[in-house]
Amino acid sequence: MKPITEVAARLGLEMDQLELYGKWKAKLSEDVWESISHRPDGKLILVTAMNPTPAGEGKTLTTIGLTQGLNRIGRKAAAALREPSLGPCMGMKGGATGSGKAQIVPAEDINLHFTGDIHAITSAHNLLAALIDNHIFQGNDLRLDPARIVWKRALDMNDRPLRQIVIGIGDNNGTVREDGFLISTASEVMAVLCLAENMDDLRERLSRIVVAYDMDKRPVTAGELRAVDAMCALLKDAIHPNLVQTIEGDPVFVHGGPFANIAHGCSSIRATRHALKLADYVVTEAGFGADLGAEKFMDIKCRMGNLHPAAAVIVATVRALKYNGGVPKQELLTENAEAIHTGFSNLRRHVENMRTFGVPVIVAINRFAADTEAELAQVMGLCAELGVKAIVSDAWELGGEGCRELAQEVAELADGSAEDTFQLLYPDDMPITEKIETIVTRIYRGAGVKYRPAARRALQELERLGVRDLPVCMAKTPYSFTDRPAELGAPEQFTIEVQDVRWSAGAGFVVVLTGKVVTMPGLPEEPAAWRIKLNEAGHIEGLS
Amino acid sequence: MKPITEVAARLGLEMDQLELYGKWKAKLSEDVWESISHRPDGKLILVTAMNPTPAGEGKTLTTIGLTQGLNRIGRKAAAALREPSLGPCMGMKGGATGSGKAQIVPAEDINLHFTGDIHAITSAHNLLAALIDNHIFQGNDLRLDPARIVWKRALDMNDRPLRQIVIGIGDNNGTVREDGFLISTASEVMAVLCLAENMDDLRERLSRIVVAYDMDKRPVTAGELRAVDAMCALLKDAIHPNLVQTIEGDPVFVHGGPFANIAHGCSSIRATRHALKLADYVVTEAGFGADLGAEKFMDIKCRMGNLHPAAAVIVATVRALKYNGGVPKQELLTENAEAIHTGFSNLRRHVENMRTFGVPVIVAINRFAADTEAELAQVMGLCAELGVKAIVSDAWELGGEGCRELAQEVAELADGSAEDTFQLLYPDDMPITEKIETIVTRIYRGAGVKYRPAARRALQELERLGVRDLPVCMAKTPYSFTDRPAELGAPEQFTIEVQDVRWSAGAGFVVVLTGKVVTMPGLPEEPAAWRIKLNEAGHIEGLS
């Protein structure tokens, strides 16, 4: 690892433009933006993927490897990634900082407390929750309906029994009511932080958050509860982007990590915008596959941040193609040209979708040891038929060196792109239901949308409240274009069933739920926490 | 403010012995201890107080002012203070970083997230809680009795309705059971962190924490739940002492802040021990008045840390003496020699108690604007009769300059003290009930102890489990020597009623409850959070 001051120097940042967190982490100082905002933007490159499979595609790995590769071929590139949440590190998945020779460091810090952003979000979230119940306890001047408090509490821990709880039991402990905890990354405060342009915008958005309804069904906001100034105080450092590095010493902004279902799943607009002023190429990623992640990246993050992606990289693997071609998980290591051919339908649809947004696209084939040359050639051939380049990426085994070709092609694609070809899928003022139908028919390629009664009622309520000009945030299984996880490949003639609709007034989108979304994970039978330990040298083992 | 590297340099610490958290905060690096442990210790000075009153005595203020004063008169002095918890800053009390010209800075950071220690403690605490419920959910091999889970959850927020809750409601969310949240500073993890000598000791103590009882009434520990390695990983930075400064640039260690009722209420042993190697005088404080705070400081912190206080400073105020003499709060500004004379009984008893521990004692009269010269002279006269010096402290108005005389006297007292005069109140191997009686009769000066049935049962249980050689941690009202807050002055012939007894096996003490202890505060009608805001300059207002 290089001292973070050295990494920052590559971006032209000086010591006094950083807030150091030890030797290997820093936040950009508050005044950096003012000194760089006049500069032209670098090229924004989105790394997305085909629908995720149990085998894992390596989207973060490719994002990091591509950044390393761009720097290897002499381009000034930085990555902009989400920050991992501590809770899930204790559960199934371990860390989220890449692997092999494409990693970001210091992984043990980034995966756990990092610079405290998520703790700050948890604090701000729970302050608001405490102020709501205290408002009722102290007399309830705003006439909040205790049965319609929609703001839950939050904790950064996988903790199943906190999903649904009853609070306020006992003598004089407040109103007894049902409540629950979200994992902190599912907090609307996280989405707000990631979409806010600056502190003023953050304050505005926090003020708009709807926390409850009163006895007349009027939405009551965080602003009315006088929570916002203190929440901003708690978030004063969290709003500043964090800088770390790849294991090859390239600059990486790691900032914000909202859920990819009930939120938009992208790192912060602020980090991306800072990075675009400081580097010529900024590689970023979005959660899940391109149907969910890239669509939200474009229609939510780029819309709100006025960003124009210059290229999209779709990560595919031979294994994922076979899986989408109907091969069960345990047989993915066997050559199967027919399955690849069938499964390619999935990748094809994602490629076409990127074109719908007017974004130049390239496929990165993330190589696994068992992949044969014949298989890789087959995928490249199929891509060529589609008019899209497919480049093999060896990020895991070789790091940046294994991504030289990919980097070269991506840089050329981005350099040749014109800003004005990019287009959002729908305009702001399209009615909510039409937006949903547009996404379903044009991106998922379903036949239409059905609404359950709860969803219909929720949409009527939004209509009544005049909520219309917001983008929609789809919460759908990431495994399929449909709302049924087992329907792989490129299904057609299906209907998406909307279960419920929720208003994230602070984030500024309407969440469309097409299934049950768990916003508080549980721990598995063998929690990753059992493997995590501090070794003799003072380093943490077992995080990845 | 000076850069923290400059403050550290005054202690002989170099840049590479620090982990910087921005420009104004640092943690001592892991390897500092090894390089200083061979040095002789400086003099340890405890600042304590007479029983607290609603008017406020200024114990933290005096601790900071005295540190500033010692440096003014050319002594190399540092303070060792508790770190404030974020939750209470949002409630009644605002910040806890001194006031007037005796403050520690940066106050806005210290009062809120600081270097993340309390967030790390919260995470470690809740990981353990999640592992307990997950253990039951995944089959309950250890046969935990869901009705006897004694490990609650924790949050650093004043949140009344979380005191008593029901968790695990809903489909497949685990066992439905009653639970509750503590504020994080009441977590046994906090007490453990403050008492641990190093990471090995921390691991040992965490392993011993009793989290539940099994169906055979056997205590089950955090170690058995395999939680401890990951907890240590989460606490890897939190264990290192934090360095900040007074507004006059003097070094201050701010590390750990356990509750002063169900825990011992002192900053960390590690910070104190580091400070003693780096400065010639270390000024520290303990929670509440001397009956609770100083007693626990001696019998818990000094016992476990093998520390020898060289002097005790008892903070008194004219107002507190009048209040203890029976004057109501609203009449405290009126001269009243008789009330001072009566109320002096309270101060006298605390002075005598310090002598019981063999610690040289001095009284600091924290001056308030309304105090008259006659009143101050009267207090000094009464102290003189008792053979103890009383020095007026002007820390609030004049900072270190206003504490020169106090500093001079304290330094001389400490210089002249002999280590071997210090004695603990009771030996380790005294039976628990005898320890309780010793504290009640020799420190509080009560006639004896009564036990409620729950306390009696708990003591029998400890007997059965062979728990005997631990110090006791009294949880009693801080306002009186008795267990009834309204009994001011120096009551006699009273009995202390023990309601319950709890075993903190990790911290290594037995908590003796003499009343209802609230371990999760609520927010008041006008929460301090309403006043806290980020101003245009990016600074937080309303914290003090």
Tab-separated table of N, CA and C in Angstrom, chain A residues 282-332:
chain	number	residue	atom	x	y	z
A	282	VAL	N	-13.581	7.562	-15.210
A	282	VAL	CA	-14.099	7.125	-13.917
A	282	VAL	C	-14.927	5.870	-14.147
A	283	VAL	N	-14.481	4.782	-13.522
A	283	VAL	CA	-15.172	3.507	-13.684
A	283	VAL	C	-16.047	3.288	-12.462
A	284	THR	N	-17.343	3.082	-12.694
A	284	THR	CA	-18.242	2.881	-11.564
A	284	THR	C	-19.126	1.682	-11.837
A	285	GLU	N	-19.825	1.217	-10.812
A	285	GLU	CA	-20.693	0.061	-11.024
A	285	GLU	C	-22.054	0.309	-10.396
A	286	ALA	N	-23.016	-0.516	-10.784
A	286	ALA	CA	-24.351	-0.442	-10.206
A	286	ALA	C	-24.734	-1.828	-9.722
A	287	GLY	N	-25.624	-1.905	-8.767
A	287	GLY	CA	-25.965	-3.190	-8.153
A	287	GLY	C	-26.693	-4.140	-9.098
A	288	PHE	N	-26.596	-5.435	-8.816
A	288	PHE	CA	-27.311	-6.483	-9.556
A	288	PHE	C	-26.998	-6.466	-11.057
A	289	GLY	N	-27.891	-7.043	-11.862
A	289	GLY	CA	-27.697	-7.061	-13.313
A	289	GLY	C	-28.152	-5.757	-13.941
A	290	ALA	N	-27.968	-5.669	-15.264
A	290	ALA	CA	-28.243	-4.404	-15.952
A	290	ALA	C	-29.724	-4.057	-15.979
A	291	ASP	N	-30.604	-5.068	-15.900
A	291	ASP	CA	-32.040	-4.776	-15.927
A	291	ASP	C	-32.442	-3.919	-14.737
A	292	LEU	N	-31.860	-4.207	-13.577
A	292	LEU	CA	-32.146	-3.407	-12.388
A	292	LEU	C	-31.101	-2.316	-12.199
A	293	GLY	N	-29.829	-2.753	-12.096
A	293	GLY	CA	-28.759	-1.831	-11.721
A	293	GLY	C	-28.518	-0.727	-12.732
A	294	ALA	N	-28.311	-1.118	-13.981
A	294	ALA	CA	-27.990	-0.099	-14.993
A	294	ALA	C	-29.200	0.793	-15.237
A	295	GLU	N	-30.390	0.190	-15.249
A	295	GLU	CA	-31.591	1.012	-15.480
A	295	GLU	C	-31.711	2.088	-14.396
A	296	LYS	N	-31.500	1.709	-13.144
A	296	LYS	CA	-31.595	2.701	-12.054
A	296	LYS	C	-30.429	3.685	-12.106
A	297	PHE	N	-29.257	3.166	-12.485
A	297	PHE	CA	-28.105	4.063	-12.623
A	297	PHE	C	-28.449	5.193	-13.594
A	298	MET	N	-29.035	4.814	-14.724
A	298	MET	CA	-29.375	5.817	-15.740
A	298	MET	C	-30.541	6.691	-15.270
A	299	ASP	N	-31.644	6.022	-14.921
A	299	ASP	CA	-32.887	6.768	-14.717
A	299	ASP	C	-32.991	7.449	-13.353
A	300	ILE	N	-32.141	7.050	-12.412
A	300	ILE	CA	-32.172	7.733	-11.108
A	300	ILE	C	-30.876	8.520	-10.898
A	301	LYS	N	-29.744	7.806	-10.865
A	301	LYS	CA	-28.497	8.514	-10.532
A	301	LYS	C	-28.109	9.525	-11.615
A	302	CYS	N	-28.087	9.087	-12.897
A	302	CYS	CA	-27.675	10.016	-13.962
A	302	CYS	C	-28.695	11.142	-14.121
A	303	ARG	N	-29.993	10.813	-13.960
A	303	ARG	CA	-31.022	11.843	-14.068
A	303	ARG	C	-30.805	12.922	-13.002
A	304	MET	N	-30.629	12.494	-11.752
A	304	MET	CA	-30.514	13.478	-10.663
A	304	MET	C	-29.160	14.184	-10.652
A	305	GLY	N	-28.124	13.446	-11.077
A	305	GLY	CA	-26.779	14.031	-11.015
A	305	GLY	C	-26.353	14.668	-12.325
A	306	ASN	N	-27.246	14.641	-13.303
A	306	ASN	CA	-26.936	15.187	-14.621
A	306	ASN	C	-25.645	14.574	-15.174
A	307	LEU	N	-25.577	13.262	-15.108
A	307	LEU	CA	-24.389	12.528	-15.559
A	307	LEU	C	-24.658	11.886	-16.915
A	308	HIS	N	-23.576	11.699	-17.705
A	308	HIS	CA	-23.718	11.129	-19.047
A	308	HIS	C	-22.724	10.001	-19.211
A	309	PRO	N	-23.155	8.772	-19.058
A	309	PRO	CA	-22.176	7.676	-19.204
A	309	PRO	C	-21.645	7.609	-20.631
A	310	ALA	N	-20.343	7.433	-20.745
A	310	ALA	CA	-19.700	7.408	-22.065
A	310	ALA	C	-19.568	5.991	-22.588
A	311	ALA	N	-19.705	5.017	-21.706
A	311	ALA	CA	-19.622	3.616	-22.126
A	311	ALA	C	-20.186	2.730	-21.029
A	312	ALA	N	-20.733	1.589	-21.451
A	312	ALA	CA	-21.185	0.589	-20.484
A	312	ALA	C	-20.451	-0.707	-20.755
A	313	VAL	N	-19.930	-1.317	-19.690
A	313	VAL	CA	-19.261	-2.610	-19.789
A	313	VAL	C	-20.185	-3.637	-19.150
A	314	ILE	N	-20.593	-4.635	-19.923
A	314	ILE	CA	-21.435	-5.678	-19.346
A	314	ILE	C	-20.558	-6.879	-19.029
A	315	VAL	N	-20.501	-7.231	-17.756
A	315	VAL	CA	-19.689	-8.370	-17.350
A	315	VAL	C	-20.488	-9.654	-17.589
A	316	ALA	N	-19.865	-10.582	-18.285
A	316	ALA	CA	-20.478	-11.887	-18.526
A	316	ALA	C	-19.453	-12.952	-18.181
A	317	THR	N	-19.930	-14.137	-17.871
A	317	THR	CA	-19.019	-15.261	-17.660
A	317	THR	C	-19.565	-16.456	-18.428
A	318	VAL	N	-18.660	-17.334	-18.767
A	318	VAL	CA	-19.063	-18.568	-19.444
A	318	VAL	C	-20.052	-19.333	-18.558
A	319	ARG	N	-19.749	-19.358	-17.277
A	319	ARG	CA	-20.619	-20.080	-16.339
A	319	ARG	C	-22.016	-19.480	-16.282
A	320	ALA	N	-22.083	-18.152	-16.243
A	320	ALA	CA	-23.391	-17.496	-16.149
A	320	ALA	C	-24.195	-17.718	-17.418
A	321	LEU	N	-23.508	-17.771	-18.555
A	321	LEU	CA	-24.219	-18.028	-19.813
A	321	LEU	C	-24.793	-19.442	-19.809
A	322	LYS	N	-23.977	-20.392	-19.365
A	322	LYS	CA	-24.471	-21.780	-19.283
A	322	LYS	C	-25.649	-21.876	-18.321
A	323	TYR	N	-25.513	-21.216	-17.193
A	323	TYR	CA	-26.571	-21.257	-16.169
A	323	TYR	C	-27.864	-20.702	-16.750
A	324	ASN	N	-27.741	-19.582	-17.472
A	324	ASN	CA	-28.925	-19.008	-18.113
A	324	ASN	C	-29.421	-19.871	-19.267
A	325	GLY	N	-28.563	-20.772	-19.718
A	325	GLY	CA	-28.956	-21.725	-20.749
A	325	GLY	C	-29.538	-23.000	-20.148
A	326	GLY	N	-29.726	-23.026	-18.837
A	326	GLY	CA	-30.438	-24.131	-18.200
A	326	GLY	C	-29.566	-25.167	-17.519
A	327	VAL	N	-28.250	-24.939	-17.447
A	327	VAL	CA	-27.353	-25.905	-16.801
A	327	VAL	C	-27.386	-25.708	-15.280
A	328	PRO	N	-27.585	-26.786	-14.511
A	328	PRO	CA	-27.591	-26.627	-13.046
A	328	PRO	C	-26.204	-26.276	-12.516
A	329	LYS	N	-26.197	-25.677	-11.330
A	329	LYS	CA	-24.974	-25.122	-10.758
A	329	LYS	C	-23.807	-26.111	-10.719
A	330	GLN	N	-24.114	-27.353	-10.359
A	330	GLN	CA	-23.027	-28.332	-10.180
A	330	GLN	C	-22.437	-28.830	-11.495
A	331	GLU	N	-23.051	-28.478	-12.651
A	331	GLU	CA	-22.522	-28.944	-13.934
A	331	GLU	C	-21.906	-27.810	-14.767
A	332	LEU	N	-21.682	-26.685	-14.110
A	332	LEU	CA	-21.241	-25.507	-14.862
A	332	LEU	C	-19.804	-25.616	-15.380
